[in-house]
Amino acid sequence: MPEDTPLVRRAVRTGGVLLAVAAAQFAAVFAWVGSRLPGFDLWTTDLVHLGAASWPWGALVSASWIALGVLGTLGLLLSRSAFDERPTRGIGLIALVVAAAAVVVLGLSGLLGSHLPSYSSGLAADVAAVAAAVGLLVVARVMHREQRWHVSRVYTLASGAVMLGGVALLAARVDLGLGAGGLQRIVLAAALLWALVEGLHLCLLHRFAPGLQVKVVSA
């Protein structure tokens, strides 16, 4: 496929579907559990330890974390050829895959409970947030094909900056009046929204079909 074409391979569109589904399913599960779980508060409940909530809500959230990580990893791997072939592409995508793997660990820590160290969920959440933020900032640097990315580069860069800023504020214990739960949700929302928006964007890109001949009729 020529380097300057806006077309993508079939696998890229499949990867986009998986990214969008990964984000959508977690948002749906989170909203449903929030409406059913006693004592749940939209802005103060700790998302990291939500997997330890009473049955079946904790298990459902943990399973959704795992689905988010697994589907996200597959989606990123399948859609990697859509990004410009530059040295930094691998670094950015590896960082995003590390973030997705950490999300899986976060889900497993909720399901396995005492079988994992008590700090595993917090550490996994930190790694996921930092790796995702760095990954988005780097991936934004390999979105140069105007026909394909258009505003995606700026949006990806902004998403990574929001996430990294939220992580920095959490680490510095500066909540800006939002509380730790509010900052957690901003970081998570930025990541989920990027996966949903860019996943749908990848789904809608025209697929490259080898052997397809297009006849141009002159006026």
mmCIF file of C-alpha atoms in Angstrom:
data_model
loop_
_atom_site.group_PDB
_atom_site.id
_atom_site.type_symbol
_atom_site.label_atom_id
_atom_site.label_comp_id
_atom_site.label_asym_id
_atom_site.label_seq_id
_atom_site.Cartn_x
_atom_site.Cartn_y
_atom_site.Cartn_z
ATOM 1 C CA MET A 1 0.000 0.000 0.000
ATOM 2 C CA PRO A 2 1.484 3.407 -0.943
ATOM 3 C CA GLU A 3 2.783 5.473 1.957
ATOM 4 C CA ASP A 4 0.628 8.492 1.167
ATOM 5 C CA THR A 5 -2.708 6.711 0.818
ATOM 6 C CA PRO A 6 -5.521 7.462 3.275
ATOM 7 C CA LEU A 7 -6.738 3.855 2.919
ATOM 8 C CA VAL A 8 -6.163 1.280 5.663
ATOM 9 C CA ARG A 9 -5.997 -2.485 5.874
ATOM 10 C CA ARG A 10 -8.980 -4.521 6.967
ATOM 11 C CA ALA A 11 -7.349 -5.301 10.339
ATOM 12 C CA VAL A 12 -7.247 -1.581 11.180
ATOM 13 C CA ARG A 13 -11.016 -1.300 11.023
ATOM 14 C CA THR A 14 -11.370 -4.419 13.178
ATOM 15 C CA GLY A 15 -8.977 -2.869 15.685
ATOM 16 C CA GLY A 16 -11.069 0.292 15.730
ATOM 17 C CA VAL A 17 -14.184 -1.718 16.512
ATOM 18 C CA LEU A 18 -12.439 -3.419 19.425
ATOM 19 C CA LEU A 19 -11.177 -0.111 20.831
ATOM 20 C CA ALA A 20 -14.630 1.432 20.680
ATOM 21 C CA VAL A 21 -16.306 -1.645 22.191
ATOM 22 C CA ALA A 22 -13.699 -1.778 24.974
ATOM 23 C CA ALA A 23 -14.458 1.793 26.032
ATOM 24 C CA ALA A 24 -18.227 1.531 25.574
ATOM 25 C CA GLN A 25 -18.627 -1.653 27.595
ATOM 26 C CA PHE A 26 -16.698 -0.253 30.556
ATOM 27 C CA ALA A 27 -18.636 3.016 30.537
ATOM 28 C CA ALA A 28 -21.910 1.066 30.431
ATOM 29 C CA VAL A 29 -20.895 -1.293 33.257
ATOM 30 C CA PHE A 30 -19.610 1.583 35.390
ATOM 31 C CA ALA A 31 -22.854 3.539 34.943
ATOM 32 C CA TRP A 32 -25.028 0.503 35.679
ATOM 33 C CA VAL A 33 -23.068 -0.579 38.745
ATOM 34 C CA GLY A 34 -23.133 3.003 39.991
ATOM 35 C CA SER A 35 -26.903 3.039 39.814
ATOM 36 C CA ARG A 36 -27.211 -0.281 41.673
ATOM 37 C CA LEU A 37 -24.409 -0.262 44.248
ATOM 38 C CA PRO A 38 -25.499 1.027 47.672
ATOM 39 C CA GLY A 39 -23.420 3.946 48.891
ATOM 40 C CA PHE A 40 -21.890 4.607 45.484
ATOM 41 C CA ASP A 41 -21.044 8.255 44.851
ATOM 42 C CA LEU A 42 -20.250 9.424 41.335
ATOM 43 C CA TRP A 43 -17.424 11.733 42.441
ATOM 44 C CA THR A 44 -15.955 10.229 45.607
ATOM 45 C CA THR A 45 -16.071 6.430 45.273
ATOM 46 C CA ASP A 46 -12.554 5.077 44.709
ATOM 47 C CA LEU A 47 -12.473 3.496 41.252
ATOM 48 C CA VAL A 48 -9.278 1.552 41.941
ATOM 49 C CA HIS A 49 -10.824 -0.490 44.746
ATOM 50 C CA LEU A 50 -14.317 -0.722 43.286
ATOM 51 C CA GLY A 51 -13.567 -4.328 42.398
ATOM 52 C CA ALA A 52 -13.662 -5.160 46.101
ATOM 53 C CA ALA A 53 -17.314 -4.117 46.369
ATOM 54 C CA SER A 54 -19.988 -6.620 47.389
ATOM 55 C CA TRP A 55 -21.066 -9.406 45.052
ATOM 56 C CA PRO A 56 -21.873 -9.224 42.175
ATOM 57 C CA TRP A 57 -20.937 -5.588 41.605
ATOM 58 C CA GLY A 58 -17.250 -5.868 42.416
ATOM 59 C CA ALA A 59 -16.816 -8.935 40.238
ATOM 60 C CA LEU A 60 -18.678 -7.245 37.389
ATOM 61 C CA VAL A 61 -16.452 -4.169 37.505
ATOM 62 C CA SER A 62 -13.320 -6.334 37.716
ATOM 63 C CA ALA A 63 -14.427 -8.358 34.689
ATOM 64 C CA SER A 64 -15.097 -5.122 32.832
ATOM 65 C CA TRP A 65 -11.581 -3.853 33.649
ATOM 66 C CA ILE A 66 -10.163 -7.085 32.215
ATOM 67 C CA ALA A 67 -12.328 -6.796 29.086
ATOM 68 C CA LEU A 68 -11.180 -3.196 28.668
ATOM 69 C CA GLY A 69 -7.529 -4.227 28.828
ATOM 70 C CA VAL A 70 -7.807 -7.299 26.602
ATOM 71 C CA LEU A 71 -9.963 -5.667 23.918
ATOM 72 C CA GLY A 72 -7.828 -2.537 24.060
ATOM 73 C CA THR A 73 -4.637 -4.533 23.531
ATOM 74 C CA LEU A 74 -6.089 -6.403 20.558
ATOM 75 C CA GLY A 75 -7.468 -3.200 19.101
ATOM 76 C CA LEU A 76 -4.119 -1.431 19.323
ATOM 77 C CA LEU A 77 -2.205 -4.333 17.790
ATOM 78 C CA LEU A 78 -4.633 -4.671 14.895
ATOM 79 C CA SER A 79 -4.728 -0.956 14.136
ATOM 80 C CA ARG A 80 -0.992 -0.263 14.433
ATOM 81 C CA SER A 81 -0.444 -0.079 10.649
ATOM 82 C CA ALA A 82 -2.712 2.967 10.460
ATOM 83 C CA PHE A 83 -0.080 5.075 12.216
ATOM 84 C CA ASP A 84 2.870 6.522 10.310
ATOM 85 C CA GLU A 85 5.897 4.243 10.176
ATOM 86 C CA ARG A 86 8.237 6.322 12.295
ATOM 87 C CA PRO A 87 10.626 5.143 15.046
ATOM 88 C CA THR A 88 8.386 6.631 17.735
ATOM 89 C CA ARG A 89 5.349 4.637 16.604
ATOM 90 C CA GLY A 90 6.577 1.527 18.359
ATOM 91 C CA ILE A 91 7.335 3.439 21.560
ATOM 92 C CA GLY A 92 3.885 4.999 21.691
ATOM 93 C CA LEU A 93 2.008 1.789 20.944
ATOM 94 C CA ILE A 94 4.114 -0.202 23.418
ATOM 95 C CA ALA A 95 3.276 2.339 26.115
ATOM 96 C CA LEU A 96 -0.440 2.008 25.312
ATOM 97 C CA VAL A 97 -0.235 -1.793 25.380
ATOM 98 C CA VAL A 98 1.543 -1.614 28.754
ATOM 99 C CA ALA A 99 -1.320 0.563 29.982
ATOM 100 C CA ALA A 100 -3.861 -1.987 28.731
ATOM 101 C CA ALA A 101 -1.957 -4.839 30.403
ATOM 102 C CA ALA A 102 -1.932 -2.895 33.676
ATOM 103 C CA VAL A 103 -5.700 -2.504 33.386
ATOM 104 C CA VAL A 104 -5.986 -6.303 33.130
ATOM 105 C CA VAL A 105 -3.908 -6.628 36.309
ATOM 106 C CA LEU A 106 -6.213 -4.115 37.987
ATOM 107 C CA GLY A 107 -9.191 -6.290 37.126
ATOM 108 C CA LEU A 108 -7.458 -9.459 38.268
ATOM 109 C CA SER A 109 -6.574 -7.859 41.593
ATOM 110 C CA GLY A 110 -10.273 -7.312 42.205
ATOM 111 C CA LEU A 111 -11.185 -10.887 41.327
ATOM 112 C CA LEU A 112 -8.308 -12.642 43.090
ATOM 113 C CA GLY A 113 -8.350 -10.446 46.191
ATOM 114 C CA SER A 114 -6.009 -11.823 48.845
ATOM 115 C CA HIS A 115 -4.051 -13.892 46.320
ATOM 116 C CA LEU A 116 -2.255 -10.743 45.146
ATOM 117 C CA PRO A 117 -0.333 -8.137 47.173
ATOM 118 C CA SER A 118 -2.525 -5.416 48.655
ATOM 119 C CA TYR A 119 -0.720 -2.726 46.663
ATOM 120 C CA SER A 120 -1.223 -4.446 43.297
ATOM 121 C CA SER A 121 -4.415 -2.604 42.354
ATOM 122 C CA GLY A 122 -3.038 0.834 43.190
ATOM 123 C CA LEU A 123 0.243 0.139 41.396
ATOM 124 C CA ALA A 124 -1.574 -1.213 38.333
ATOM 125 C CA ALA A 125 -3.792 1.882 38.187
ATOM 126 C CA ASP A 126 -0.772 4.203 38.418
ATOM 127 C CA VAL A 127 1.106 2.338 35.691
ATOM 128 C CA ALA A 128 -1.972 2.300 33.449
ATOM 129 C CA ALA A 129 -2.597 6.034 33.812
ATOM 130 C CA VAL A 130 1.027 7.116 33.277
ATOM 131 C CA ALA A 131 1.666 4.689 30.402
ATOM 132 C CA ALA A 132 -1.565 5.669 28.635
ATOM 133 C CA ALA A 133 -0.792 9.387 28.979
ATOM 134 C CA VAL A 134 2.747 8.970 27.653
ATOM 135 C CA GLY A 135 1.524 6.651 24.910
ATOM 136 C CA LEU A 136 -1.023 9.170 23.635
ATOM 137 C CA LEU A 137 1.507 11.989 23.671
ATOM 138 C CA VAL A 138 3.967 9.905 21.636
ATOM 139 C CA VAL A 139 1.350 8.459 19.260
ATOM 140 C CA ALA A 140 0.196 12.002 18.457
ATOM 141 C CA ARG A 141 3.639 12.540 16.924
ATOM 142 C CA VAL A 142 3.018 9.796 14.326
ATOM 143 C CA MET A 143 -0.264 11.198 13.022
ATOM 144 C CA HIS A 144 1.015 13.203 10.063
ATOM 145 C CA ARG A 145 -1.188 12.017 7.199
ATOM 146 C CA GLU A 146 -3.647 14.878 6.865
ATOM 147 C CA GLN A 147 -6.156 12.811 4.857
ATOM 148 C CA ARG A 148 -6.291 10.184 7.574
ATOM 149 C CA TRP A 149 -5.910 12.012 10.872
ATOM 150 C CA HIS A 150 -7.057 15.590 10.235
ATOM 151 C CA VAL A 151 -7.898 16.741 13.804
ATOM 152 C CA SER A 152 -6.968 13.442 15.484
ATOM 153 C CA ARG A 153 -3.410 14.535 16.136
ATOM 154 C CA VAL A 154 -4.463 17.579 18.168
ATOM 155 C CA TYR A 155 -7.183 15.605 19.953
ATOM 156 C CA THR A 156 -4.781 12.787 20.863
ATOM 157 C CA LEU A 157 -2.195 15.255 22.110
ATOM 158 C CA ALA A 158 -4.817 17.052 24.222
ATOM 159 C CA SER A 159 -6.088 13.756 25.671
ATOM 160 C CA GLY A 160 -2.586 12.724 26.694
ATOM 161 C CA ALA A 161 -1.922 16.129 28.242
ATOM 162 C CA VAL A 162 -5.164 16.003 30.255
ATOM 163 C CA MET A 163 -4.328 12.538 31.534
ATOM 164 C CA LEU A 164 -0.749 13.418 32.430
ATOM 165 C CA GLY A 165 -1.908 16.593 34.171
ATOM 166 C CA GLY A 166 -4.482 14.641 36.173
ATOM 167 C CA VAL A 167 -1.895 12.064 37.203
ATOM 168 C CA ALA A 168 0.515 14.828 38.273
ATOM 169 C CA LEU A 169 -2.176 16.518 40.375
ATOM 170 C CA LEU A 170 -3.075 13.208 42.019
ATOM 171 C CA ALA A 171 0.581 12.538 42.809
ATOM 172 C CA ALA A 172 0.955 16.041 44.266
ATOM 173 C CA ARG A 173 -2.318 15.635 46.189
ATOM 174 C CA VAL A 174 -3.762 18.757 44.583
ATOM 175 C CA ASP A 175 -7.423 18.071 43.828
ATOM 176 C CA LEU A 176 -8.539 21.534 42.628
ATOM 177 C CA GLY A 177 -11.707 21.090 44.647
ATOM 178 C CA LEU A 178 -12.679 17.969 42.700
ATOM 179 C CA GLY A 179 -11.348 15.442 45.208
ATOM 180 C CA ALA A 180 -9.232 12.424 44.330
ATOM 181 C CA GLY A 181 -12.311 10.673 42.936
ATOM 182 C CA GLY A 182 -13.033 13.573 40.605
ATOM 183 C CA LEU A 183 -9.489 13.596 39.221
ATOM 184 C CA GLN A 184 -9.596 9.816 38.791
ATOM 185 C CA ARG A 185 -12.712 10.161 36.691
ATOM 186 C CA ILE A 186 -11.229 12.923 34.537
ATOM 187 C CA VAL A 187 -8.191 10.773 33.762
ATOM 188 C CA LEU A 188 -10.327 7.714 33.062
ATOM 189 C CA ALA A 189 -12.848 9.676 30.989
ATOM 190 C CA ALA A 190 -10.069 11.126 28.813
ATOM 191 C CA ALA A 191 -8.726 7.624 28.117
ATOM 192 C CA LEU A 192 -12.131 6.053 27.451
ATOM 193 C CA LEU A 193 -13.284 8.910 25.254
ATOM 194 C CA TRP A 194 -10.109 8.710 23.175
ATOM 195 C CA ALA A 195 -10.534 4.959 22.665
ATOM 196 C CA LEU A 196 -14.186 5.444 21.717
ATOM 197 C CA VAL A 197 -13.708 8.431 19.395
ATOM 198 C CA GLU A 198 -10.561 7.217 17.662
ATOM 199 C CA GLY A 199 -11.850 3.654 17.580
ATOM 200 C CA LEU A 200 -14.944 4.830 15.684
ATOM 201 C CA HIS A 201 -12.720 6.986 13.503
ATOM 202 C CA LEU A 202 -10.627 3.952 12.540
ATOM 203 C CA CYS A 203 -13.817 1.997 11.846
ATOM 204 C CA LEU A 204 -14.929 4.605 9.331
ATOM 205 C CA LEU A 205 -11.670 4.837 7.380
ATOM 206 C CA HIS A 206 -11.871 3.417 3.879
ATOM 207 C CA ARG A 207 -10.367 -0.026 3.555
ATOM 208 C CA PHE A 208 -7.554 -0.809 1.135
ATOM 209 C CA ALA A 209 -8.672 -3.542 -1.249
ATOM 210 C CA PRO A 210 -5.806 -5.114 -3.256
ATOM 211 C CA GLY A 211 -6.771 -5.660 -6.855
ATOM 212 C CA LEU A 212 -9.556 -3.089 -6.795
ATOM 213 C CA GLN A 213 -9.470 -1.026 -9.948
ATOM 214 C CA VAL A 214 -11.064 2.385 -10.019
ATOM 215 C CA LYS A 215 -11.884 3.932 -13.381
ATOM 216 C CA VAL A 216 -11.759 7.672 -13.617
ATOM 217 C CA VAL A 217 -14.199 9.066 -16.125
ATOM 218 C CA SER A 218 -13.200 12.413 -17.515
ATOM 219 C CA ALA A 219 -15.835 15.096 -17.772
#
